[in-house]
Structure formats: C-alpha cells, structure tokens
C-alpha cells in the first residue's frame, strides 16, 4: 500500500474510535510508531484539539533522550499526558521487581497499564503495534478485544471484513486499537521522512558505551551491571526500537539521517524486535504470553 492509502486507513480508524467510544486514550512512549500515530491523530481532528489524553507507562528505566522528546512533543501540542509509573506499582505492592542477571521491568508494565485504564475508565486505548514486528502481533486484529481483566484471547477476537469493526463491549471490558497494523518499519520511516517529523536522537548513529549480552549490544546504564566477561566498550550504534534500557539492544550503524535509516531498513532481513529486544527472547511465545496477560 502507498503511504497515502496507509495514512487514510489509519485516520479512518482513529475517527471511528472517536465516534464510537466515550473515553479513548492514546499510548505515547516517544518511540517512532507512537510519533507517527500521534501525527495521524493530529491530522484526523485538526484544527480541533485531539479528543483524548496521551498515556505513557513509565518503567523508570527509559532512555532519558526519549523522555525529553516525549515532554517536548506534549508541550508543543498542548495535550494532556498521563504518566503511569511502574515504580509506583512496585511501591504499592501491586508488582514485585524481578532480580537477577536478566531482570527487567518490562513485564511489570502490564499491571501498571491495566491499573491506569481502570482508574481513568478508558474504554479504548490506541497502540502503535504493527503486524510485521512479531509473530504474535501478526495475528492481532486492528480492534483487539480485551476482557474484564484486560486479557487478550486470540480465539475470542472479532472478524474485520471490509474494515467494518465491532465496537460493542460490556462494562469493565475495553479494546486496544492499532491504527498502524498494516504498516511496516520501512513505511514508518518513509512517513517520518515525508512529513519531516522529529524523532529522539537515539534513532540515529551516535557513540555509546555498550556491552554484548546474548548477541545484543546493551547500553551501559545504572540499572544493570555487565558480567566480568562482558566487556564495556564504545561503539557507533543506533536504536531501531526504544523501550527499557535493560532489555533494548542497539545495532551497529552509521545511519545519521532519516534517508540513511530508510536505506538501512530496506536491506535488513530481521525485524526490529527480533534484532534488539531481549524481552522477546525469554521463550518462543514470550510476546503472546505477555499479551494474554494484558500487555500492549
């Protein structure tokens, strides 16, 4: 599909949600997919303001460059941002922080997300997931039904023939909506180039101190320590996806512009999650297991 067709489909989906649901929210992390989704939401309603709040589930282990971008973009648009804190969930005893060599707060986000949805009574949440990212997401519906405890059951989803969506839910249930379902990583970067969208600087090649673990380059950070055999060195890297510093790997790259990134992505044969996300490597069904619990 052309960018124009993808854009039109996504805007149609966003407007459909706004017309059918009472309390929508848009999940915004400051990553490339949520940046594009936010731009589409702007176009869907401007010059009127967006009729929903932004929500960010903050693990406390995010890249500072991404948080700076998030705050700058929110200030530019003048929209409401709700930050749901994993640290608050830990402090309240809602979740227990994992320990050990591969400990990450990534999975803890599920409880924090479900809590903020319940607190604000959101009946739908926009997410930036794409079907090309990972095999569990490949079978995700655009309108993804979640039950009264926030769980996803792939056998209990609704047909979407001719882009007709069943939006009916009972009290306590909600729907996750993915306007970028049919986009690819390459589509996202071409859209960023076409609309000249600003993105966090970690998407571009830069010098960073990293160490190799399980075939991935993890950033030196205050939340985890390399093993004695894991040598920390400086390399020219960039990030294809942004998440927790503890589970998001960098890739060696010299791509310093959006055009460079487009050329790089056009020739790669590994998805960004497959190449850089340690949380997806815990098992063959890692993503599907997390989604069944209520993950993004």
mmCIF file of C-alpha atoms in Angstrom:
data_model
loop_
_atom_site.group_PDB
_atom_site.id
_atom_site.type_symbol
_atom_site.label_atom_id
_atom_site.label_comp_id
_atom_site.label_asym_id
_atom_site.label_seq_id
_atom_site.Cartn_x
_atom_site.Cartn_y
_atom_site.Cartn_z
ATOM 1 C CA UNK A 1 0.000 0.000 0.000
ATOM 2 C CA UNK A 2 1.124 3.560 -0.652
ATOM 3 C CA UNK A 3 1.749 5.954 2.227
ATOM 4 C CA UNK A 4 -1.341 7.902 1.200
ATOM 5 C CA UNK A 5 -3.532 4.785 1.465
ATOM 6 C CA UNK A 6 -1.985 3.759 4.782
ATOM 7 C CA UNK A 7 -2.485 7.257 6.140
ATOM 8 C CA UNK A 8 -6.121 7.356 5.003
ATOM 9 C CA UNK A 9 -6.851 3.945 6.555
ATOM 10 C CA UNK A 10 -5.257 4.928 9.882
ATOM 11 C CA UNK A 11 -7.092 8.251 10.064
ATOM 12 C CA UNK A 12 -10.366 6.452 9.320
ATOM 13 C CA UNK A 13 -9.664 4.061 12.224
ATOM 14 C CA UNK A 14 -8.828 6.909 14.618
ATOM 15 C CA UNK A 15 -12.008 8.804 13.700
ATOM 16 C CA UNK A 16 -14.064 5.610 14.037
ATOM 17 C CA UNK A 17 -12.795 5.201 17.597
ATOM 18 C CA UNK A 18 -13.539 8.824 18.482
ATOM 19 C CA UNK A 19 -17.107 8.455 17.235
ATOM 20 C CA UNK A 20 -17.855 5.077 18.857
ATOM 21 C CA UNK A 21 -16.194 5.234 22.291
ATOM 22 C CA UNK A 22 -16.649 7.530 25.269
ATOM 23 C CA UNK A 23 -13.185 7.580 26.889
ATOM 24 C CA UNK A 24 -10.331 6.875 24.455
ATOM 25 C CA UNK A 25 -6.629 7.236 25.254
ATOM 26 C CA UNK A 26 -3.537 7.159 23.051
ATOM 27 C CA UNK A 27 -0.482 5.285 24.340
ATOM 28 C CA UNK A 28 2.520 7.515 23.660
ATOM 29 C CA UNK A 29 6.059 6.443 24.541
ATOM 30 C CA UNK A 30 8.045 8.819 22.339
ATOM 31 C CA UNK A 31 9.055 5.949 20.059
ATOM 32 C CA UNK A 32 8.819 6.148 16.274
ATOM 33 C CA UNK A 33 5.499 4.294 15.961
ATOM 34 C CA UNK A 34 3.723 6.380 18.585
ATOM 35 C CA UNK A 35 5.212 9.513 16.986
ATOM 36 C CA UNK A 36 3.571 8.593 13.665
ATOM 37 C CA UNK A 37 0.331 7.615 15.402
ATOM 38 C CA UNK A 38 0.242 10.967 17.203
ATOM 39 C CA UNK A 39 0.788 12.771 13.886
ATOM 40 C CA UNK A 40 -2.102 10.842 12.356
ATOM 41 C CA UNK A 41 -4.315 11.804 15.294
ATOM 42 C CA UNK A 42 -3.380 15.452 14.710
ATOM 43 C CA UNK A 43 -4.450 15.182 11.091
ATOM 44 C CA UNK A 44 -7.646 13.330 11.989
ATOM 45 C CA UNK A 45 -9.034 16.221 14.045
ATOM 46 C CA UNK A 46 -7.195 19.452 13.311
ATOM 47 C CA UNK A 47 -7.798 22.331 13.646
ATOM 48 C CA UNK A 48 -9.791 20.974 16.612
ATOM 49 C CA UNK A 49 -7.823 19.532 19.531
ATOM 50 C CA UNK A 50 -7.443 15.766 19.917
ATOM 51 C CA UNK A 51 -10.419 14.419 21.904
ATOM 52 C CA UNK A 52 -8.356 12.147 24.142
ATOM 53 C CA UNK A 53 -5.417 12.123 26.526
ATOM 54 C CA UNK A 54 -1.987 10.604 25.988
ATOM 55 C CA UNK A 55 -0.805 7.848 28.333
ATOM 56 C CA UNK A 56 2.769 6.747 28.932
ATOM 57 C CA UNK A 57 3.618 3.723 31.062
ATOM 58 C CA UNK A 58 6.999 4.727 32.504
ATOM 59 C CA UNK A 59 9.149 1.868 33.787
ATOM 60 C CA UNK A 60 11.657 4.258 35.375
ATOM 61 C CA UNK A 61 14.336 2.664 33.196
ATOM 62 C CA UNK A 62 13.639 4.565 29.981
ATOM 63 C CA UNK A 63 16.227 6.331 27.868
ATOM 64 C CA UNK A 64 16.413 9.975 29.026
ATOM 65 C CA UNK A 65 16.583 11.195 25.419
ATOM 66 C CA UNK A 66 13.189 9.615 24.750
ATOM 67 C CA UNK A 67 11.596 11.123 27.862
ATOM 68 C CA UNK A 68 12.932 14.544 26.874
ATOM 69 C CA UNK A 69 11.386 14.133 23.425
ATOM 70 C CA UNK A 70 8.083 12.960 24.941
ATOM 71 C CA UNK A 71 7.814 16.037 27.139
ATOM 72 C CA UNK A 72 8.794 18.390 24.326
ATOM 73 C CA UNK A 73 6.199 16.959 21.947
ATOM 74 C CA UNK A 74 3.437 17.079 24.561
ATOM 75 C CA UNK A 75 4.275 20.730 25.295
ATOM 76 C CA UNK A 76 4.185 21.579 21.568
ATOM 77 C CA UNK A 77 0.710 20.099 21.155
ATOM 78 C CA UNK A 78 -0.698 21.267 24.474
ATOM 79 C CA UNK A 79 -2.299 17.893 25.128
ATOM 80 C CA UNK A 80 -2.886 16.134 28.432
ATOM 81 C CA UNK A 81 -0.296 13.498 29.347
ATOM 82 C CA UNK A 82 -0.965 10.854 31.992
ATOM 83 C CA UNK A 83 2.209 9.138 33.190
ATOM 84 C CA UNK A 84 1.598 5.754 34.817
ATOM 85 C CA UNK A 85 4.631 4.758 36.874
ATOM 86 C CA UNK A 86 5.863 1.183 37.294
ATOM 87 C CA UNK A 87 7.811 2.394 40.319
ATOM 88 C CA UNK A 88 4.515 3.458 41.908
ATOM 89 C CA UNK A 89 3.144 -0.026 41.230
ATOM 90 C CA UNK A 90 6.184 -1.540 42.940
ATOM 91 C CA UNK A 91 5.892 0.814 45.920
ATOM 92 C CA UNK A 92 2.195 -0.008 46.283
ATOM 93 C CA UNK A 93 2.896 -3.743 46.283
ATOM 94 C CA UNK A 94 0.988 -4.304 43.046
ATOM 95 C CA UNK A 95 4.035 -5.941 41.445
ATOM 96 C CA UNK A 96 7.345 -7.343 42.651
ATOM 97 C CA UNK A 97 10.512 -6.120 40.993
ATOM 98 C CA UNK A 98 12.477 -9.007 39.477
ATOM 99 C CA UNK A 99 16.105 -9.587 40.352
ATOM 100 C CA UNK A 100 18.976 -11.372 38.679
ATOM 101 C CA UNK A 101 21.196 -11.036 35.652
ATOM 102 C CA UNK A 102 18.372 -10.584 33.120
ATOM 103 C CA UNK A 103 15.960 -8.713 35.368
ATOM 104 C CA UNK A 104 13.778 -6.177 33.589
ATOM 105 C CA UNK A 105 10.742 -4.127 34.493
ATOM 106 C CA UNK A 106 9.278 -4.635 31.027
ATOM 107 C CA UNK A 107 6.730 -7.269 32.037
ATOM 108 C CA UNK A 108 5.653 -5.213 35.050
ATOM 109 C CA UNK A 109 4.195 -2.616 32.677
ATOM 110 C CA UNK A 110 1.125 -4.806 32.165
ATOM 111 C CA UNK A 111 -0.203 -4.293 35.700
ATOM 112 C CA UNK A 112 0.546 -0.562 35.583
ATOM 113 C CA UNK A 113 -1.228 -0.233 32.230
ATOM 114 C CA UNK A 114 -4.316 -2.125 33.364
ATOM 115 C CA UNK A 115 -4.437 -0.054 36.553
ATOM 116 C CA UNK A 116 -4.354 3.281 34.693
ATOM 117 C CA UNK A 117 -7.036 2.046 32.269
ATOM 118 C CA UNK A 118 -9.241 1.088 35.206
ATOM 119 C CA UNK A 119 -8.524 4.285 37.169
ATOM 120 C CA UNK A 120 -9.495 6.570 34.281
ATOM 121 C CA UNK A 121 -12.186 4.215 32.944
ATOM 122 C CA UNK A 122 -10.702 4.212 29.445
ATOM 123 C CA UNK A 123 -12.816 2.047 27.153
ATOM 124 C CA UNK A 124 -10.286 2.039 24.324
ATOM 125 C CA UNK A 125 -6.553 2.596 24.023
ATOM 126 C CA UNK A 126 -4.665 3.309 20.794
ATOM 127 C CA UNK A 127 -1.382 1.417 20.448
ATOM 128 C CA UNK A 128 1.397 1.649 17.882
ATOM 129 C CA UNK A 129 1.896 -2.087 17.301
ATOM 130 C CA UNK A 130 2.402 -3.325 13.733
ATOM 131 C CA UNK A 131 1.829 -6.804 12.344
ATOM 132 C CA UNK A 132 5.293 -7.026 10.800
ATOM 133 C CA UNK A 133 7.012 -6.663 14.183
ATOM 134 C CA UNK A 134 6.497 -10.101 15.699
ATOM 135 C CA UNK A 135 4.501 -13.287 15.112
ATOM 136 C CA UNK A 136 2.029 -12.738 17.991
ATOM 137 C CA UNK A 137 1.307 -9.263 16.673
ATOM 138 C CA UNK A 138 0.922 -10.650 13.155
ATOM 139 C CA UNK A 139 -2.383 -12.262 14.166
ATOM 140 C CA UNK A 140 -3.619 -9.233 16.111
ATOM 141 C CA UNK A 141 -6.845 -7.606 14.964
ATOM 142 C CA UNK A 142 -6.930 -3.841 14.393
ATOM 143 C CA UNK A 143 -9.646 -3.681 17.068
ATOM 144 C CA UNK A 144 -8.290 -6.068 19.697
ATOM 145 C CA UNK A 145 -10.862 -7.101 22.290
ATOM 146 C CA UNK A 146 -9.751 -7.353 25.945
ATOM 147 C CA UNK A 147 -11.908 -8.981 28.614
ATOM 148 C CA UNK A 148 -12.901 -7.634 32.025
ATOM 149 C CA UNK A 149 -9.442 -8.370 33.461
ATOM 150 C CA UNK A 150 -7.600 -6.943 30.448
ATOM 151 C CA UNK A 151 -6.568 -10.259 28.919
ATOM 152 C CA UNK A 152 -6.217 -10.980 25.210
ATOM 153 C CA UNK A 153 -7.553 -14.274 23.872
ATOM 154 C CA UNK A 154 -6.668 -14.814 20.195
ATOM 155 C CA UNK A 155 -9.642 -17.194 19.873
ATOM 156 C CA UNK A 156 -12.071 -14.571 21.129
ATOM 157 C CA UNK A 157 -11.460 -11.843 18.564
ATOM 158 C CA UNK A 158 -13.871 -10.418 16.057
ATOM 159 C CA UNK A 159 -13.872 -10.601 12.252
ATOM 160 C CA UNK A 160 -12.965 -7.391 10.434
ATOM 161 C CA UNK A 161 -14.361 -7.905 6.958
ATOM 162 C CA UNK A 162 -14.131 -4.867 4.678
ATOM 163 C CA UNK A 163 -12.771 -2.799 7.588
ATOM 164 C CA UNK A 164 -16.082 -2.970 9.422
ATOM 165 C CA UNK A 165 -15.395 -3.033 13.162
ATOM 166 C CA UNK A 166 -17.484 -4.413 16.007
ATOM 167 C CA UNK A 167 -17.042 -1.900 18.832
ATOM 168 C CA UNK A 168 -19.526 -3.314 21.340
ATOM 169 C CA UNK A 169 -18.178 -4.013 24.813
ATOM 170 C CA UNK A 170 -19.664 -4.688 28.229
ATOM 171 C CA UNK A 171 -18.799 -2.705 31.370
ATOM 172 C CA UNK A 172 -15.254 -3.455 32.503
ATOM 173 C CA UNK A 173 -14.096 -4.606 29.065
ATOM 174 C CA UNK A 174 -12.041 -2.494 26.696
ATOM 175 C CA UNK A 175 -10.493 -2.563 23.248
ATOM 176 C CA UNK A 176 -6.965 -1.865 22.084
ATOM 177 C CA UNK A 177 -6.873 -0.296 18.634
ATOM 178 C CA UNK A 178 -3.825 -0.436 16.361
ATOM 179 C CA UNK A 179 -4.071 2.087 13.504
ATOM 180 C CA UNK A 180 -0.607 1.114 12.211
ATOM 181 C CA UNK A 181 -1.389 -2.602 11.914
ATOM 182 C CA UNK A 182 -0.770 -2.710 8.160
ATOM 183 C CA UNK A 183 2.334 -0.504 8.214
ATOM 184 C CA UNK A 184 5.902 -1.811 8.085
ATOM 185 C CA UNK A 185 9.024 -0.409 9.708
ATOM 186 C CA UNK A 186 10.004 0.943 6.298
ATOM 187 C CA UNK A 187 6.599 2.621 5.893
ATOM 188 C CA UNK A 188 7.033 4.325 9.267
ATOM 189 C CA UNK A 189 10.418 5.778 8.327
ATOM 190 C CA UNK A 190 9.212 6.871 4.888
ATOM 191 C CA UNK A 191 6.306 8.659 6.567
ATOM 192 C CA UNK A 192 8.669 10.320 9.045
ATOM 193 C CA UNK A 193 10.749 11.498 6.068
ATOM 194 C CA UNK A 194 7.744 12.705 4.078
ATOM 195 C CA UNK A 195 6.220 14.677 6.958
ATOM 196 C CA UNK A 196 9.637 15.754 8.293
ATOM 197 C CA UNK A 197 8.821 14.513 11.771
ATOM 198 C CA UNK A 198 11.289 14.979 14.601
ATOM 199 C CA UNK A 199 12.384 11.815 16.460
ATOM 200 C CA UNK A 200 14.570 11.158 19.519
ATOM 201 C CA UNK A 201 18.298 11.332 18.715
ATOM 202 C CA UNK A 202 18.982 7.727 19.765
ATOM 203 C CA UNK A 203 17.413 6.573 16.480
ATOM 204 C CA UNK A 204 20.468 7.991 14.703
ATOM 205 C CA UNK A 205 24.066 6.755 14.824
ATOM 206 C CA UNK A 206 25.957 8.025 17.855
ATOM 207 C CA UNK A 207 28.787 6.961 20.114
ATOM 208 C CA UNK A 208 27.695 4.989 23.192
ATOM 209 C CA UNK A 209 29.271 2.700 25.761
ATOM 210 C CA UNK A 210 27.787 -0.778 25.302
ATOM 211 C CA UNK A 211 28.400 -4.399 26.234
ATOM 212 C CA UNK A 212 27.352 -7.566 24.421
ATOM 213 C CA UNK A 213 24.905 -9.955 26.060
ATOM 214 C CA UNK A 214 23.173 -12.838 24.283
ATOM 215 C CA UNK A 215 24.145 -11.411 20.906
ATOM 216 C CA UNK A 216 22.757 -7.918 21.630
ATOM 217 C CA UNK A 217 24.504 -4.646 22.423
ATOM 218 C CA UNK A 218 23.058 -3.262 25.660
ATOM 219 C CA UNK A 219 23.826 0.251 26.836
ATOM 220 C CA UNK A 220 25.895 0.787 29.934
ATOM 221 C CA UNK A 221 23.286 2.020 32.382
ATOM 222 C CA UNK A 222 22.660 2.444 36.110
ATOM 223 C CA UNK A 223 20.057 -0.324 36.280
ATOM 224 C CA UNK A 224 22.123 -3.392 35.413
ATOM 225 C CA UNK A 225 25.761 -4.436 35.615
ATOM 226 C CA UNK A 226 27.703 -6.339 32.989
ATOM 227 C CA UNK A 227 29.215 -9.670 33.994
ATOM 228 C CA UNK A 228 33.003 -9.787 34.420
ATOM 229 C CA UNK A 229 33.298 -11.384 30.974
ATOM 230 C CA UNK A 230 31.098 -8.734 29.335
ATOM 231 C CA UNK A 231 33.489 -6.014 28.278
ATOM 232 C CA UNK A 232 32.157 -2.465 28.062
ATOM 233 C CA UNK A 233 33.426 -0.575 25.037
ATOM 234 C CA UNK A 234 32.430 2.434 22.972
ATOM 235 C CA UNK A 235 30.806 1.870 19.601
ATOM 236 C CA UNK A 236 28.858 3.755 16.944
ATOM 237 C CA UNK A 237 25.295 2.484 17.304
ATOM 238 C CA UNK A 238 21.673 3.456 16.918
ATOM 239 C CA UNK A 239 18.350 2.077 18.179
ATOM 240 C CA UNK A 240 15.691 0.608 15.903
ATOM 241 C CA UNK A 241 13.156 0.466 18.732
ATOM 242 C CA UNK A 242 13.030 2.135 22.124
ATOM 243 C CA UNK A 243 11.993 0.543 25.399
ATOM 244 C CA UNK A 244 13.625 -0.253 28.704
ATOM 245 C CA UNK A 245 17.379 0.359 28.775
ATOM 246 C CA UNK A 246 17.738 -3.069 30.388
ATOM 247 C CA UNK A 247 16.209 -5.051 27.519
ATOM 248 C CA UNK A 248 16.561 -2.918 24.382
ATOM 249 C CA UNK A 249 19.620 -3.575 22.250
ATOM 250 C CA UNK A 250 21.416 -1.209 19.909
ATOM 251 C CA UNK A 251 22.658 -2.060 16.424
ATOM 252 C CA UNK A 252 25.962 -1.099 14.890
ATOM 253 C CA UNK A 253 25.130 1.582 12.358
ATOM 254 C CA UNK A 254 26.435 4.634 10.591
ATOM 255 C CA UNK A 255 22.938 5.935 9.716
ATOM 256 C CA UNK A 256 22.925 9.604 10.711
ATOM 257 C CA UNK A 257 19.918 10.824 8.714
ATOM 258 C CA UNK A 258 16.400 9.559 8.045
ATOM 259 C CA UNK A 259 17.390 8.766 4.462
ATOM 260 C CA UNK A 260 20.290 6.676 5.767
ATOM 261 C CA UNK A 261 17.896 4.780 8.035
ATOM 262 C CA UNK A 262 15.493 4.123 5.152
ATOM 263 C CA UNK A 263 18.315 2.614 3.110
ATOM 264 C CA UNK A 264 19.408 0.511 6.073
ATOM 265 C CA UNK A 265 15.928 -0.771 6.895
ATOM 266 C CA UNK A 266 15.224 -1.559 3.227
ATOM 267 C CA UNK A 267 18.065 -4.088 3.189
ATOM 268 C CA UNK A 268 17.635 -5.731 6.594
ATOM 269 C CA UNK A 269 16.053 -9.169 6.962
ATOM 270 C CA UNK A 270 15.446 -9.096 10.730
ATOM 271 C CA UNK A 271 12.589 -7.184 12.354
ATOM 272 C CA UNK A 272 13.485 -4.521 14.873
ATOM 273 C CA UNK A 273 12.074 -6.528 17.775
ATOM 274 C CA UNK A 274 13.786 -9.715 16.629
ATOM 275 C CA UNK A 275 17.126 -7.938 16.464
ATOM 276 C CA UNK A 276 17.006 -5.776 19.563
ATOM 277 C CA UNK A 277 14.501 -6.872 22.237
ATOM 278 C CA UNK A 278 15.728 -9.200 24.977
ATOM 279 C CA UNK A 279 12.203 -9.429 26.437
ATOM 280 C CA UNK A 280 11.060 -11.253 23.291
ATOM 281 C CA UNK A 281 13.764 -13.910 23.688
ATOM 282 C CA UNK A 282 12.727 -15.376 27.023
ATOM 283 C CA UNK A 283 10.684 -18.008 25.149
ATOM 284 C CA UNK A 284 9.261 -18.724 21.712
ATOM 285 C CA UNK A 285 5.898 -17.409 22.901
ATOM 286 C CA UNK A 286 7.192 -14.527 25.033
ATOM 287 C CA UNK A 287 5.175 -11.793 23.336
ATOM 288 C CA UNK A 288 1.986 -13.860 23.128
ATOM 289 C CA UNK A 289 2.252 -14.782 26.819
ATOM 290 C CA UNK A 290 2.598 -11.119 27.792
ATOM 291 C CA UNK A 291 -0.282 -10.105 25.525
ATOM 292 C CA UNK A 292 -2.549 -12.725 27.128
ATOM 293 C CA UNK A 293 -1.819 -11.038 30.464
ATOM 294 C CA UNK A 294 -2.823 -7.620 29.099
ATOM 295 C CA UNK A 295 0.416 -6.272 27.602
ATOM 296 C CA UNK A 296 0.388 -3.583 24.909
#
